[in-house]
Amino acid sequence: MENLLYRDARNYVPIDVTKGIDHLTGQIVMADKEAPNGYEVMPKCKNCKNFKDDGELMGICESSMSNPKFFAYPDMVAVTCEMYSNKL
Amino acid sequence: MSKKLKEVLANAGISMDLQSGGAAPEKMVDREVKREPHPRIKKLKDIFMDTLSSANNEFTYWYTREYMMHDCEIPVVRRAMALKSAFSHSTPAIYPGELLVMHKASYFRGSFPMPWLSEGFYMAHEDEFYKEALKRGSASVDEHSKFGQGGGNVTKSFGKVISIAGKFGMRQEEIPALLKLAKMWYGKSVDDLGNKYEKMVPEYKTKEQIMRSIICMFDSGFTLPQGREIINYYYPLEYGFDGIIKIAKELKDKVAGKADGDGMVGMNRLYNYEAIILVIEGMQKWINNYAKEAHRLEKITQDEKQKEEYKSIAERLEWIEHNPPRTFIEAFQMIETLHIGVLNEDAISGMSPGRIGLVLYPYFEQDIEAGRLTEDEAIELLEQDRIVKTSIDCFASTGVVGGVLSGNTFNTVSVGGLDREGQSAVNRLEYLILEASANNAMPQSTIALLYDEKLPEDFLMLAMEVIKCGTGYPAFMNTVIAQEFLMKQYCKEGMNLEDVRSWAIGGCLETSPSVWELLHLNGKEYWIPGGAGQPTSVGVHFLSMPKVLELVLFNGIDPRTKEKVYEPHNSKLETYEELWKQFKLYWQITCQVLTWTNNIQHDVWRKNNMAILNSLMKPDCLDKGHLINELGYRYNGTFSIESAGTITMVNSLAALKKIVYDDKSETLDTIKDAILDNFGFKDASEVNSFSLADQERKNNDAGKWEKLHFEVLQAPKYGNDDKFADNILLEWEEFFCEDATHYESLYGLNMYPCQISVSTHGAMGSATLATADGRLSGTTFADASMSAFPGTDRNGPYALLNSASIWDHAQSQNSQLNIKIHPTAIRGIEGSKKLLALTRAYMRKGGFHIQYNIVDSKVLAAAQKNPENYRDLMVRVAGFTQYWVEIGKAVQDELIARTEYEGV
Ligand code: SF4
């Protein structure tokens, strides 16, 4: 499996759209650089069992209560989503 | 090579590098006072300095998802549900070294779009929504606005980052979601709904033309519906969040099903309390998510000191999630959380913390006495607060954020002023606020010093030291003048002398109504001030006086767009009195139609998008059960008519009066021809710059207008204690201040005059032809409302003060005077004393506001050439301080050109 990008890693906190801080090392790192092996995955919609991919950076949130079901997008951080269910 | 305007002006005795009262040293001179923040703050500041303004869709997504689910819910409850969901789902972002935590979005300098207000402006230019916005006129000003190219502004897309509205960077991965969310609000946003109904105003077509001609800078109802007001932290500090929920639940029980004599909105109290509870629950969840994150970081962090700090952060958050704060740092965290929370509730510029030196004093005093806090620790927190506030971005269109605000969000802190009993309110904490603002010089919070003769001398001298850091703050505001204005405007809503004294500045320099509330802490009572008025950012925004004069000269047709804006007056303008009368008529048409259309926008806002969090904190919403939209605030007469370009218009009228009507040396038609021909200069768009310094003579210009241009430049100019020009200002002010009170806001209360320019003198200047004072087409107006046009105030600072104080400033919410002084002119203690004497002189003459740029113009010129070496250079623009690199070039040039005083 490919290494995670920092921006997909749990212990990365973004400073801005290009960079952030690796909480494990305290260093400023680039968002699109690979994180070291073994870094924990950030909960995001794309990693959620309830996410149904529609392609084009879009999808459906299967746990949505609305009719039709509300959309979701793969890159959204989901640490605060109570319905997040890790599929990895 | 074509002759530049600079040389032409120099020949007419107007120097764009005017040094008044002496000559500046040849060598570039740095500011006298330079200080550093605490090491921890320095580290965080270094991060800020290298941070891009970034946006994501998280808040937008959860708000929209929840809102769209509750189609038939009562509007206030529906909005509260959406806000609760959005707050509850905001991802916490905590950075090492922070003592005060929580951010707007999960970035260091983050923000997010609010398509429920307006969705058109961040669409691609080809998109039908954008085209529609352009047609309405609401996007016209975007075309005339520029951000600075440096600092945190993302002016261009790069790599996987897309630039939105010329300022915000958004990850490519978020763009499809942004567009989908925006389209969901099409036809539902305040912008769209407001437009649907404002079109029903019979004069709507005129409004559209006014916007397209950039006579008005922007609509107020959907761009920044709140702001330039004082937040009120009292209820959460006194009762805590659980306490507020308890109060709301008790009152909900009391009012359910009862009109209590109010057949219109009495029943709404039930829904409003329900909404209050929902929003507070959302806030609590948001705080709790941060607490959980702090605990998580505590577990994974190796550094023992940092671990301990995360633990304390978590415990503090867990406490304030439910309870009133007990200590200085808890209270500070509480007000920080509330502040960011309110800014997430709506698009707001100018949500000012107000007099936090008094609000936080009870905790400060008791912690110091108990040995729980040192002054040094308090300063460190105050320094961090400056990073928090400077990191606040407001997501709105280019025209609004760039053209008007230069990216500033005006979280102004006020110090000084009087206490409830009428004595100096200065306390020890306010000295520390000034110290911290010098140690950590950053644009936010800009500081307003509420000047009164009773303030201690050493406090005022400390303020002079801070000014000498080149921060552009504190600005001085006149308590006596403000109090008189407040009494006049708010006595009909019951304001008394005690509450008048609680006033502060909301936004850059808006006199805003407040009240005192009694805070209890460990058995001791303290009166603390806080905002009690509606936003003062509302009403009719920035009317270009020079542009209205242009329309008078050209019979209602805009020569730039060739479109008819007003019905032709067909008057020959044979006398000055006729010209003046027609100017007033066009002005009044403008104010009236914009009042009506903005009233509709605000009415849509109050029906669907009302403030809940901000409202519940302001007296008397919680007690009455009515929010802002149902006149729940103590003071509601806050809508204003804003002027812009005052001095450019005064100088233009002075030139016309002298040359055409008094001396009759030229005809009005000749002057109009010269204006259309831009006095023989190239069009600013041809030079590809709207800046004063860059303007060039046309290549084929045979000097046809040279003599006339010289003549108009020589005509009397404001700022020289010359009654010819100053009396024109006096006549304008007497008309404007009275006329503004004739328009009625949607709340059924009269409006008042407001005179700030922010950065509009750049964008509005770019849409205005040459003016009769000799200013060229497309270039900036004189800044502010009382500043002289660059290089035209030739008789020294005291003459300028005399000109500015010719009228009664208490008739207006504000006025604004900016002065640039070379650092050597005020060196040492003697220099500070001179600066204080100058300031006092203006206050004693009845001036409302004065502030200084202490900078060598050579530094500004060097910074324009090599911006990379000046990332932290700050300047005072007009009522606010901003990083040099984050402001547009036209305003930079105007700042360089301002008269530099070498002696005071
Ligand atoms: S349940 Fe939450 S995390 Fe999963 S797809 Fe839906 S919104 Fe995303």
CSV table of C-alpha atoms in Angstrom, one decimal, chain B residues 293-554:
chain,number,residue,atom,x,y,z
B,293,GLU,CA,-8.6,17.0,20.6
B,294,ALA,CA,-6.4,18.6,23.4
B,295,HIS,CA,-6.7,15.4,25.4
B,296,ARG,CA,-5.7,13.4,22.3
B,297,LEU,CA,-2.7,15.6,21.7
B,298,GLU,CA,-1.8,15.3,25.4
B,299,LYS,CA,-1.5,11.6,24.9
B,300,ILE,CA,0.6,11.6,21.7
B,301,THR,CA,2.9,14.5,22.6
B,302,GLN,CA,6.4,13.6,23.9
B,303,ASP,CA,7.4,17.0,25.2
B,304,GLU,CA,6.4,17.1,28.9
B,305,LYS,CA,5.8,20.8,29.0
B,306,GLN,CA,3.6,20.8,25.9
B,307,LYS,CA,1.8,17.7,27.2
B,308,GLU,CA,1.0,19.6,30.4
B,309,GLU,CA,-0.3,22.6,28.4
B,310,TYR,CA,-2.6,20.4,26.3
B,311,LYS,CA,-4.0,19.0,29.5
B,312,SER,CA,-4.6,22.5,30.9
B,313,ILE,CA,-6.2,23.6,27.6
B,314,ALA,CA,-8.6,20.5,27.7
B,315,GLU,CA,-9.5,21.2,31.3
B,316,ARG,CA,-10.2,24.9,30.7
B,317,LEU,CA,-12.4,24.1,27.7
B,318,GLU,CA,-14.3,21.4,29.7
B,319,TRP,CA,-14.9,24.0,32.4
B,320,ILE,CA,-16.1,26.8,30.1
B,321,GLU,CA,-18.2,24.4,28.1
B,322,HIS,CA,-20.6,24.5,31.0
B,323,ASN,CA,-19.6,27.1,33.6
B,324,PRO,CA,-18.8,30.8,34.0
B,325,PRO,CA,-15.0,31.3,33.9
B,326,ARG,CA,-13.1,31.6,37.2
B,327,THR,CA,-9.7,32.9,36.2
B,328,PHE,CA,-8.2,35.4,33.7
B,329,ILE,CA,-7.1,32.7,31.3
B,330,GLU,CA,-10.5,31.0,31.4
B,331,ALA,CA,-12.3,34.3,30.8
B,332,PHE,CA,-9.9,35.1,28.0
B,333,GLN,CA,-10.5,31.7,26.4
B,334,MET,CA,-14.3,32.2,26.8
B,335,ILE,CA,-14.3,35.6,25.1
B,336,GLU,CA,-12.1,34.3,22.3
B,337,THR,CA,-14.4,31.3,21.7
B,338,LEU,CA,-17.5,33.6,21.7
B,339,HIS,CA,-15.8,36.0,19.3
B,340,ILE,CA,-14.9,33.4,16.8
B,341,GLY,CA,-18.3,31.7,17.3
B,342,VAL,CA,-20.1,35.0,16.4
B,343,LEU,CA,-17.9,35.5,13.4
B,344,ASN,CA,-18.8,32.0,12.2
B,345,GLU,CA,-22.5,32.7,12.5
B,346,ASP,CA,-22.5,35.4,9.8
B,347,ALA,CA,-20.3,37.3,7.4
B,348,ILE,CA,-19.1,40.1,9.6
B,349,SER,CA,-16.4,42.7,9.4
B,350,GLY,CA,-15.9,44.9,12.5
B,351,MET,CA,-17.1,42.7,15.3
B,352,SER,CA,-15.1,44.6,17.9
B,353,PRO,CA,-14.3,43.1,21.3
B,354,GLY,CA,-14.7,46.6,22.7
B,355,ARG,CA,-13.3,47.5,26.1
B,356,ILE,CA,-11.8,44.2,27.0
B,357,GLY,CA,-9.5,45.9,29.5
B,358,LEU,CA,-12.6,46.5,31.6
B,359,VAL,CA,-14.3,43.2,30.7
B,360,LEU,CA,-11.4,41.1,31.8
B,361,TYR,CA,-10.3,43.3,34.7
B,362,PRO,CA,-12.2,41.4,37.4
B,363,TYR,CA,-10.4,38.2,36.6
B,364,PHE,CA,-7.1,40.0,36.2
B,365,GLU,CA,-7.4,41.8,39.5
B,366,GLN,CA,-8.3,38.7,41.5
B,367,ASP,CA,-5.7,36.4,39.8
B,368,ILE,CA,-2.9,39.0,40.5
B,369,GLU,CA,-4.0,39.4,44.1
B,370,ALA,CA,-4.1,35.6,44.6
B,371,GLY,CA,-0.8,35.1,42.9
B,372,ARG,CA,-2.3,33.0,40.2
B,373,LEU,CA,-1.1,35.3,37.4
B,374,THR,CA,1.8,37.6,36.8
B,375,GLU,CA,1.6,40.7,34.6
B,376,ASP,CA,4.1,39.1,32.3
B,377,GLU,CA,1.8,36.1,31.8
B,378,ALA,CA,-1.1,38.5,31.1
B,379,ILE,CA,0.9,40.3,28.5
B,380,GLU,CA,1.8,37.0,26.8
B,381,LEU,CA,-1.9,36.1,26.5
B,382,LEU,CA,-2.6,39.6,25.2
B,383,GLU,CA,0.1,39.1,22.6
B,384,GLN,CA,-1.4,35.8,21.5
B,385,ASP,CA,-4.8,37.5,21.2
B,386,ARG,CA,-3.3,39.7,18.5
B,387,ILE,CA,-2.3,36.6,16.5
B,388,VAL,CA,-5.8,35.2,17.0
B,389,LYS,CA,-7.5,38.4,15.8
B,390,THR,CA,-5.1,39.0,12.9
B,391,SER,CA,-5.8,35.5,11.7
B,392,ILE,CA,-9.5,36.2,11.3
B,393,ASP,CA,-10.5,36.4,7.6
B,394,CYS,CA,-13.9,37.2,6.3
B,395,PHE,CA,-15.0,35.3,3.3
B,396,ALA,CA,-16.7,37.7,1.0
B,397,SER,CA,-16.3,39.1,-2.6
B,398,THR,CA,-13.2,40.8,-4.0
B,399,GLY,CA,-15.0,44.1,-4.0
B,400,VAL,CA,-16.0,43.9,-0.4
B,401,VAL,CA,-12.9,42.3,1.1
B,402,GLY,CA,-10.3,43.8,-1.2
B,403,GLY,CA,-11.8,47.0,-2.5
B,404,VAL,CA,-13.3,48.2,0.7
B,405,LEU,CA,-11.6,46.4,3.5
B,406,SER,CA,-8.1,45.7,2.2
B,407,GLY,CA,-8.6,42.3,3.9
B,408,ASN,CA,-9.0,43.8,7.3
B,409,THR,CA,-11.6,42.6,9.8
B,410,PHE,CA,-11.6,45.4,12.3
B,411,ASN,CA,-11.6,43.6,15.6
B,412,THR,CA,-11.0,46.8,17.3
B,413,VAL,CA,-10.2,47.0,21.1
B,414,SER,CA,-11.0,50.3,22.8
B,415,VAL,CA,-9.0,51.6,25.8
B,416,GLY,CA,-9.4,54.7,27.9
B,417,GLY,CA,-12.7,56.4,28.1
B,418,LEU,CA,-14.8,57.0,31.2
B,419,ASP,CA,-16.3,54.6,33.8
B,420,ARG,CA,-19.9,54.6,34.8
B,421,GLU,CA,-19.4,57.4,37.2
B,422,GLY,CA,-17.7,59.6,34.7
B,423,GLN,CA,-14.1,59.2,35.9
B,424,SER,CA,-11.2,57.8,33.9
B,425,ALA,CA,-11.7,54.1,33.2
B,426,VAL,CA,-8.1,53.3,32.7
B,427,ASN,CA,-6.9,50.4,34.8
B,428,ARG,CA,-3.6,48.5,35.0
B,429,LEU,CA,-4.8,45.9,32.4
B,430,GLU,CA,-5.2,48.6,29.9
B,431,TYR,CA,-1.6,49.6,30.2
B,432,LEU,CA,-0.7,46.0,29.6
B,433,ILE,CA,-2.9,45.9,26.5
B,434,LEU,CA,-0.9,48.8,25.1
B,435,GLU,CA,2.4,47.1,26.1
B,436,ALA,CA,1.3,43.9,24.3
B,437,SER,CA,0.2,45.8,21.2
B,438,ALA,CA,3.7,47.3,21.0
B,439,ASN,CA,5.5,44.0,21.7
B,440,ASN,CA,3.5,42.1,19.1
B,441,ALA,CA,2.7,44.7,16.5
B,442,MET,CA,0.1,43.2,14.2
B,443,PRO,CA,-2.8,44.7,12.4
B,444,GLN,CA,-5.4,43.2,14.8
B,445,SER,CA,-6.7,44.2,17.2
B,446,THR,CA,-6.4,47.7,16.1
B,447,ILE,CA,-6.7,49.9,19.2
B,448,ALA,CA,-9.0,52.9,19.6
B,449,LEU,CA,-8.0,55.2,22.5
B,450,LEU,CA,-11.2,56.9,23.8
B,451,TYR,CA,-9.6,60.3,24.6
B,452,ASP,CA,-10.8,62.3,27.5
B,453,GLU,CA,-9.1,65.1,29.4
B,454,LYS,CA,-9.4,62.9,32.6
B,455,LEU,CA,-7.1,60.2,31.3
B,456,PRO,CA,-3.7,59.8,33.1
B,457,GLU,CA,-0.8,61.5,31.4
B,458,ASP,CA,1.5,58.4,31.6
B,459,PHE,CA,-1.1,56.3,29.9
B,460,LEU,CA,-1.3,58.8,27.0
B,461,MET,CA,2.5,59.0,26.8
B,462,LEU,CA,2.6,55.2,26.6
B,463,ALA,CA,0.1,55.4,23.8
B,464,MET,CA,2.6,57.8,22.0
B,465,GLU,CA,5.3,55.1,22.4
B,466,VAL,CA,3.1,52.6,20.8
B,467,ILE,CA,2.3,54.9,17.9
B,468,LYS,CA,6.0,55.4,17.4
B,469,CYS,CA,6.4,51.6,16.8
B,470,GLY,CA,4.7,52.4,13.5
B,471,THR,CA,1.7,50.3,14.3
B,472,GLY,CA,-0.8,53.0,13.2
B,473,TYR,CA,-2.6,52.5,16.5
B,474,PRO,CA,-3.9,53.6,18.9
B,475,ALA,CA,-6.1,56.0,17.0
B,476,PHE,CA,-7.5,58.7,19.1
B,477,MET,CA,-11.3,59.1,19.3
B,478,ASN,CA,-12.9,62.0,21.2
B,479,THR,CA,-15.2,60.9,24.1
B,480,VAL,CA,-16.9,64.3,24.4
B,481,ILE,CA,-17.9,64.3,20.7
B,482,ALA,CA,-19.0,60.6,20.7
B,483,GLN,CA,-21.1,61.1,23.8
B,484,GLU,CA,-22.9,64.0,22.3
B,485,PHE,CA,-23.6,62.0,19.1
B,486,LEU,CA,-24.9,59.0,21.1
B,487,MET,CA,-27.2,61.1,23.2
B,488,LYS,CA,-28.7,62.7,20.1
B,489,GLN,CA,-29.2,59.4,18.3
B,490,TYR,CA,-30.2,57.1,21.1
B,491,CYS,CA,-32.0,59.2,23.7
B,492,LYS,CA,-35.2,58.3,22.0
B,493,GLU,CA,-34.5,54.7,22.7
B,494,GLY,CA,-33.9,55.5,26.3
B,495,MET,CA,-30.1,56.0,26.5
B,496,ASN,CA,-29.0,57.7,29.7
B,497,LEU,CA,-25.7,59.4,30.6
B,498,GLU,CA,-24.3,56.4,32.4
B,499,ASP,CA,-24.8,54.1,29.4
B,500,VAL,CA,-23.4,56.8,27.1
B,501,ARG,CA,-20.1,56.4,29.0
B,502,SER,CA,-20.0,52.7,28.2
B,503,TRP,CA,-19.5,53.4,24.4
B,504,ALA,CA,-16.7,52.0,22.4
B,505,ILE,CA,-15.6,51.8,18.8
B,506,GLY,CA,-17.1,49.1,16.6
B,507,GLY,CA,-15.3,48.5,13.4
B,508,CYS,CA,-12.6,51.0,12.5
B,509,LEU,CA,-14.1,54.2,13.9
B,510,GLU,CA,-17.8,53.7,14.4
B,511,THR,CA,-19.2,55.2,17.6
B,512,SER,CA,-21.3,52.3,18.9
B,513,PRO,CA,-23.9,52.1,21.7
B,514,SER,CA,-23.2,49.9,24.7
B,515,VAL,CA,-24.4,49.4,28.3
B,516,TRP,CA,-22.9,48.5,31.7
B,517,GLU,CA,-23.8,45.1,33.2
B,518,LEU,CA,-23.0,44.0,36.8
B,519,LEU,CA,-20.6,41.0,36.8
B,520,HIS,CA,-20.2,38.9,40.0
B,521,LEU,CA,-16.9,37.2,40.7
B,522,ASN,CA,-16.2,35.6,44.1
B,523,GLY,CA,-18.5,37.8,46.0
B,524,LYS,CA,-17.3,41.0,44.3
B,525,GLU,CA,-19.2,43.2,41.9
B,526,TYR,CA,-17.8,44.9,38.8
B,527,TRP,CA,-19.6,47.0,36.1
B,528,ILE,CA,-18.4,45.8,32.8
B,529,PRO,CA,-19.3,47.4,29.4
B,530,GLY,CA,-20.5,45.6,26.3
B,531,GLY,CA,-22.3,46.3,23.1
B,532,ALA,CA,-26.1,46.7,23.1
B,533,GLY,CA,-26.7,48.0,19.6
B,534,GLN,CA,-27.4,46.6,16.2
B,535,PRO,CA,-24.6,46.5,13.7
B,536,THR,CA,-23.5,50.0,12.5
B,537,SER,CA,-22.2,48.5,9.2
B,538,VAL,CA,-25.7,48.6,7.9
B,539,GLY,CA,-27.6,51.0,5.7
B,540,VAL,CA,-26.3,52.7,2.6
B,541,HIS,CA,-22.7,51.9,2.0
B,542,PHE,CA,-20.1,54.3,0.7
B,543,LEU,CA,-21.5,56.8,-1.7
B,544,SER,CA,-19.0,58.4,-4.0
B,545,MET,CA,-19.4,62.2,-3.7
B,546,PRO,CA,-17.0,62.9,-6.6
B,547,LYS,CA,-18.9,60.5,-8.8
B,548,VAL,CA,-22.3,62.2,-8.0
B,549,LEU,CA,-20.7,65.5,-8.8
B,550,GLU,CA,-19.5,64.0,-12.1
B,551,LEU,CA,-23.1,63.0,-12.9
B,552,VAL,CA,-24.3,66.5,-12.1
B,553,LEU,CA,-21.8,67.9,-14.6
B,554,PHE,CA,-22.8,65.4,-17.3
